[in-house]
mmCIF file of C-alpha atoms and ligand atoms in Angstrom:
data_model
loop_
_atom_site.group_PDB
_atom_site.id
_atom_site.type_symbol
_atom_site.label_atom_id
_atom_site.label_comp_id
_atom_site.label_asym_id
_atom_site.label_seq_id
_atom_site.Cartn_x
_atom_site.Cartn_y
_atom_site.Cartn_z
ATOM 1 C CA MET A 28 -0.296 0.098 -0.172
ATOM 2 C CA ASN A 29 1.549 3.486 -1.296
ATOM 3 C CA ARG A 30 -0.102 5.732 1.414
ATOM 4 C CA GLY A 31 0.602 9.561 1.475
ATOM 5 C CA ILE A 32 0.308 12.214 4.436
ATOM 6 C CA VAL A 33 -1.313 15.835 3.219
ATOM 7 C CA PRO A 34 -0.372 17.380 6.975
ATOM 8 C CA GLY A 35 -1.695 21.169 7.316
ATOM 9 C CA THR A 36 -3.783 23.354 10.181
ATOM 10 C CA PHE A 37 -6.241 23.721 7.385
ATOM 11 C CA ASP A 38 -8.152 26.441 9.179
ATOM 12 C CA PRO A 39 -10.317 26.250 6.916
ATOM 13 C CA VAL A 40 -9.060 23.873 4.049
ATOM 14 C CA THR A 41 -8.796 26.149 0.991
ATOM 15 C CA SER A 42 -9.299 25.725 -2.994
ATOM 16 C CA GLY A 43 -5.490 25.313 -2.980
ATOM 17 C CA HIS A 44 -5.392 22.679 0.068
ATOM 18 C CA LEU A 45 -8.009 20.639 -1.943
ATOM 19 C CA ASP A 46 -6.255 20.856 -5.249
ATOM 20 C CA ILE A 47 -2.938 19.421 -3.584
ATOM 21 C CA ILE A 48 -5.116 16.769 -1.949
ATOM 22 C CA GLU A 49 -6.751 15.519 -5.098
ATOM 23 C CA ARG A 50 -3.359 15.260 -7.025
ATOM 24 C CA ALA A 51 -2.076 13.484 -3.955
ATOM 25 C CA SER A 52 -4.846 11.225 -4.332
ATOM 26 C CA SER A 53 -4.168 10.567 -7.742
ATOM 27 C CA LEU A 54 -0.162 9.954 -7.080
ATOM 28 C CA PHE A 55 -1.012 7.177 -4.284
ATOM 29 C CA ASP A 56 -3.099 4.155 -3.505
ATOM 30 C CA ASP A 57 -4.418 6.164 -0.797
ATOM 31 C CA VAL A 58 -4.451 9.536 1.019
ATOM 32 C CA VAL A 59 -4.745 10.474 4.629
ATOM 33 C CA VAL A 60 -5.280 14.296 5.617
ATOM 34 C CA GLY A 61 -3.561 15.060 8.911
ATOM 35 C CA VAL A 62 -5.220 18.161 10.215
ATOM 36 C CA ALA A 63 -2.637 19.362 13.435
ATOM 37 C CA LEU A 64 -4.313 20.949 16.060
ATOM 38 C CA SER A 65 -1.815 24.023 16.379
ATOM 39 C CA PRO A 66 -3.684 25.162 19.112
ATOM 40 C CA GLU A 67 -1.333 28.343 19.341
ATOM 41 C CA LYS A 68 -0.694 29.292 16.090
ATOM 42 C CA ASN A 69 -1.944 33.308 15.480
ATOM 43 C CA GLY A 70 -4.063 33.198 18.791
ATOM 44 C CA GLY A 71 -5.837 29.948 18.085
ATOM 45 C CA PRO A 72 -7.337 28.818 15.063
ATOM 46 C CA LEU A 73 -10.675 29.927 14.274
ATOM 47 C CA PHE A 74 -12.148 26.153 13.519
ATOM 48 C CA SER A 75 -11.848 23.910 16.175
ATOM 49 C CA PRO A 76 -10.623 20.544 15.245
ATOM 50 C CA GLU A 77 -13.556 18.492 15.114
ATOM 51 C CA GLU A 78 -14.932 21.359 12.415
ATOM 52 C CA ARG A 79 -11.913 21.395 10.226
ATOM 53 C CA VAL A 80 -11.696 17.352 10.069
ATOM 54 C CA ALA A 81 -15.590 17.554 8.994
ATOM 55 C CA LEU A 82 -15.132 20.652 6.524
ATOM 56 C CA ILE A 83 -12.313 18.625 4.752
ATOM 57 C CA GLU A 84 -14.303 15.185 4.777
ATOM 58 C CA SER A 85 -17.552 16.890 3.230
ATOM 59 C CA ALA A 86 -15.242 18.697 0.485
ATOM 60 C CA THR A 87 -12.874 15.588 -0.606
ATOM 61 C CA ALA A 88 -16.448 13.461 -0.306
ATOM 62 C CA HIS A 89 -15.823 12.989 -3.886
ATOM 63 C CA LEU A 90 -12.555 11.397 -3.334
ATOM 64 C CA SER A 91 -12.818 7.905 -2.379
ATOM 65 C CA ASN A 92 -9.206 6.825 -1.297
ATOM 66 C CA VAL A 93 -8.996 10.246 0.988
ATOM 67 C CA SER A 94 -9.712 9.794 4.725
ATOM 68 C CA VAL A 95 -8.988 12.792 7.159
ATOM 69 C CA ARG A 96 -7.533 12.269 10.304
ATOM 70 C CA ALA A 97 -6.718 14.459 13.601
ATOM 71 C CA PHE A 98 -3.665 14.662 14.761
ATOM 72 C CA ASP A 99 -1.004 16.502 18.127
ATOM 73 C CA THR A 100 1.936 14.628 18.125
ATOM 74 C CA LEU A 101 5.543 14.795 15.677
ATOM 75 C CA LEU A 102 4.224 14.749 12.005
ATOM 76 C CA VAL A 103 7.070 11.647 11.730
ATOM 77 C CA ASP A 104 5.295 9.956 14.639
ATOM 78 C CA PHE A 105 1.829 10.262 12.829
ATOM 79 C CA ALA A 106 2.874 9.719 9.294
ATOM 80 C CA GLU A 107 4.117 6.188 10.998
ATOM 81 C CA GLU A 108 1.243 5.558 13.024
ATOM 82 C CA VAL A 109 -1.109 5.374 10.061
ATOM 83 C CA GLY A 110 1.512 3.643 7.665
ATOM 84 C CA ALA A 111 2.609 6.462 5.412
ATOM 85 C CA SER A 112 6.026 6.880 3.827
ATOM 86 C CA VAL A 113 5.636 9.916 2.428
ATOM 87 C CA ILE A 114 4.450 13.340 3.427
ATOM 88 C CA VAL A 115 3.170 15.797 0.291
ATOM 89 C CA LYS A 116 2.968 19.299 0.824
ATOM 90 C CA GLY A 117 2.135 22.197 -1.282
ATOM 91 C CA LEU A 118 4.105 25.029 -2.478
ATOM 92 C CA ARG A 119 3.282 28.383 -2.984
ATOM 93 C CA ALA A 120 5.129 31.383 -3.777
ATOM 94 C CA MET A 121 9.070 31.227 -2.937
ATOM 95 C CA THR A 122 7.867 32.486 0.643
ATOM 96 C CA ASP A 123 6.842 28.856 1.496
ATOM 97 C CA PHE A 124 10.044 27.707 0.688
ATOM 98 C CA GLU A 125 12.476 28.456 3.303
ATOM 99 C CA ARG A 126 10.258 27.294 6.082
ATOM 100 C CA GLU A 127 8.706 24.174 4.339
ATOM 101 C CA PHE A 128 12.887 23.612 3.385
ATOM 102 C CA GLN A 129 13.623 24.099 6.901
ATOM 103 C CA MET A 130 10.333 21.433 8.000
ATOM 104 C CA ALA A 131 11.508 19.070 5.244
ATOM 105 C CA ALA A 132 15.045 18.942 6.520
ATOM 106 C CA LEU A 133 14.014 18.388 10.285
ATOM 107 C CA ASN A 134 10.991 15.892 9.323
ATOM 108 C CA TRP A 135 14.298 14.076 7.563
ATOM 109 C CA ARG A 136 16.467 14.198 10.421
ATOM 110 C CA LEU A 137 13.874 12.969 12.821
ATOM 111 C CA ASP A 138 13.197 9.864 10.437
ATOM 112 C CA SER A 139 14.861 9.771 7.730
ATOM 113 C CA LYS A 140 12.545 7.101 6.373
ATOM 114 C CA VAL A 141 9.598 9.531 5.647
ATOM 115 C CA GLU A 142 10.489 10.803 2.473
ATOM 116 C CA THR A 143 8.858 15.059 1.716
ATOM 117 C CA MET A 144 7.475 15.557 -1.455
ATOM 118 C CA PHE A 145 6.295 18.712 -2.922
ATOM 119 C CA ILE A 146 3.771 19.435 -5.520
ATOM 120 C CA MET A 147 3.321 22.809 -6.758
ATOM 121 C CA ALA A 148 0.347 25.105 -6.593
ATOM 122 C CA ILE A 149 -1.282 26.481 -9.610
ATOM 123 C CA PRO A 150 -1.131 29.647 -10.597
ATOM 124 C CA GLU A 151 -4.862 30.428 -9.498
ATOM 125 C CA TYR A 152 -4.032 29.347 -6.201
ATOM 126 C CA MET A 153 -0.385 30.655 -5.783
ATOM 127 C CA TYR A 154 -1.303 33.215 -2.983
ATOM 128 C CA LEU A 155 -4.161 31.670 -1.920
ATOM 129 C CA SER A 156 -3.743 30.887 2.349
ATOM 130 C CA SER A 157 -6.380 30.094 4.752
ATOM 131 C CA SER A 158 -5.119 33.431 6.689
ATOM 132 C CA ALA A 159 -5.970 35.660 3.951
ATOM 133 C CA VAL A 160 -9.271 33.874 3.570
ATOM 134 C CA LYS A 161 -10.099 34.378 6.987
ATOM 135 C CA GLU A 162 -9.071 38.560 6.343
ATOM 136 C CA ILE A 163 -11.275 38.583 3.574
ATOM 137 C CA ALA A 164 -14.286 36.947 4.871
ATOM 138 C CA ALA A 165 -13.727 38.934 8.261
ATOM 139 C CA HIS A 166 -14.349 42.001 6.593
ATOM 140 C CA GLY A 167 -17.397 41.173 4.567
ATOM 141 C CA GLY A 168 -15.235 39.926 1.452
ATOM 142 C CA ALA A 169 -16.054 37.697 -0.890
ATOM 143 C CA VAL A 170 -14.469 34.155 -0.854
ATOM 144 C CA ARG A 171 -16.828 31.904 -2.587
ATOM 145 C CA GLY A 172 -14.302 29.808 -4.920
ATOM 146 C CA LEU A 173 -10.861 30.438 -3.019
ATOM 147 C CA VAL A 174 -12.670 27.775 -0.890
ATOM 148 C CA PRO A 175 -14.902 24.797 -1.451
ATOM 149 C CA ASP A 176 -18.692 25.652 -0.954
ATOM 150 C CA VAL A 177 -19.054 24.112 2.459
ATOM 151 C CA VAL A 178 -16.349 26.252 4.000
ATOM 152 C CA CYS A 179 -17.911 29.251 2.383
ATOM 153 C CA ASP A 180 -20.974 28.284 4.480
ATOM 154 C CA ALA A 181 -19.097 27.886 7.790
ATOM 155 C CA LEU A 182 -17.527 30.777 7.043
ATOM 156 C CA SER A 183 -20.845 32.768 6.695
ATOM 157 C CA ARG A 184 -22.168 31.019 9.575
ATOM 158 C CA LYS A 185 -19.050 31.829 12.142
ATOM 159 C CA LEU A 186 -18.230 35.122 11.025
ATOM 160 C CA ARG A 187 -21.974 36.114 10.767
ATOM 161 C CA PHE A 188 -21.260 38.597 7.402
ATOM 162 C CA ALA A 189 -19.062 36.911 5.152
ATOM 163 C CA ARG A 190 -20.490 36.470 1.269
HETATM 164 O O1 PNS B 208 -0.564 24.468 7.034
HETATM 165 P P1 PNS B 208 0.690 24.250 8.032
HETATM 166 O O2 PNS B 208 0.958 25.418 9.060
HETATM 167 O O3 PNS B 208 1.933 24.516 6.922
HETATM 168 O O4 PNS B 208 1.238 22.748 8.858
HETATM 169 C C1 PNS B 208 1.975 22.668 9.445
HETATM 170 C C2 PNS B 208 2.091 21.506 10.040
HETATM 171 C C3 PNS B 208 1.326 21.383 10.877
HETATM 172 C C4 PNS B 208 2.737 20.408 8.700
HETATM 173 C C5 PNS B 208 3.446 21.681 11.226
HETATM 174 O O5 PNS B 208 3.437 22.566 11.582
HETATM 175 C C6 PNS B 208 3.377 20.389 11.807
HETATM 176 O O6 PNS B 208 4.249 19.109 10.982
HETATM 177 N N1 PNS B 208 3.313 19.791 12.922
HETATM 178 C C7 PNS B 208 3.268 18.746 13.849
HETATM 179 C C8 PNS B 208 4.187 18.738 15.027
HETATM 180 C C9 PNS B 208 5.593 18.787 14.456
HETATM 181 O O7 PNS B 208 6.205 17.470 13.569
HETATM 182 N N2 PNS B 208 6.369 19.889 13.994
HETATM 183 C C10 PNS B 208 7.675 19.595 13.281
HETATM 184 C C11 PNS B 208 7.622 19.889 12.165
HETATM 185 S S1 PNS B 208 9.591 20.015 11.357
#
């Protein structure tokens, strides 16, 4: 079984994340999306781990070889727990590179049996991030298309005036 893991905070999952998950699902027998709890990041996530998992499950319902799980351990330990040998990460603009390079190097240092693979974001999603989506939505801007529809509705409920 050739299993990949797509990790992230996913607060919330964006169309860019979904594109990476879809492309990973066509490269591996199956894919586990790992939702990191990350309680301390940017003053805490907007969506709870359960909400983030449920949103990704809805957005990936059309992908039969994708499952979603929350984790609160080192990524390499989670990869071993679920039996995945490849970490798949999306790479957007050059600004991602430094941080991703560091994480890939440290993960390799922690467990060299787990490989990290990068999939380039398509140009449309190069500058898309969960933080930007939340900022736009919080100010009442339109985020439809930037996130799966189910996330659009969830943001609308959470932030009241998101469109
Ligand atoms: O959505 P993000 O911020 O790109 O995801 C970062 C994530 C969740 C992949 C990273 O923070 C992570 O792997 N967290 C788990 C803890 C861990 O293993 N840290 C060491 C990695 S160098």
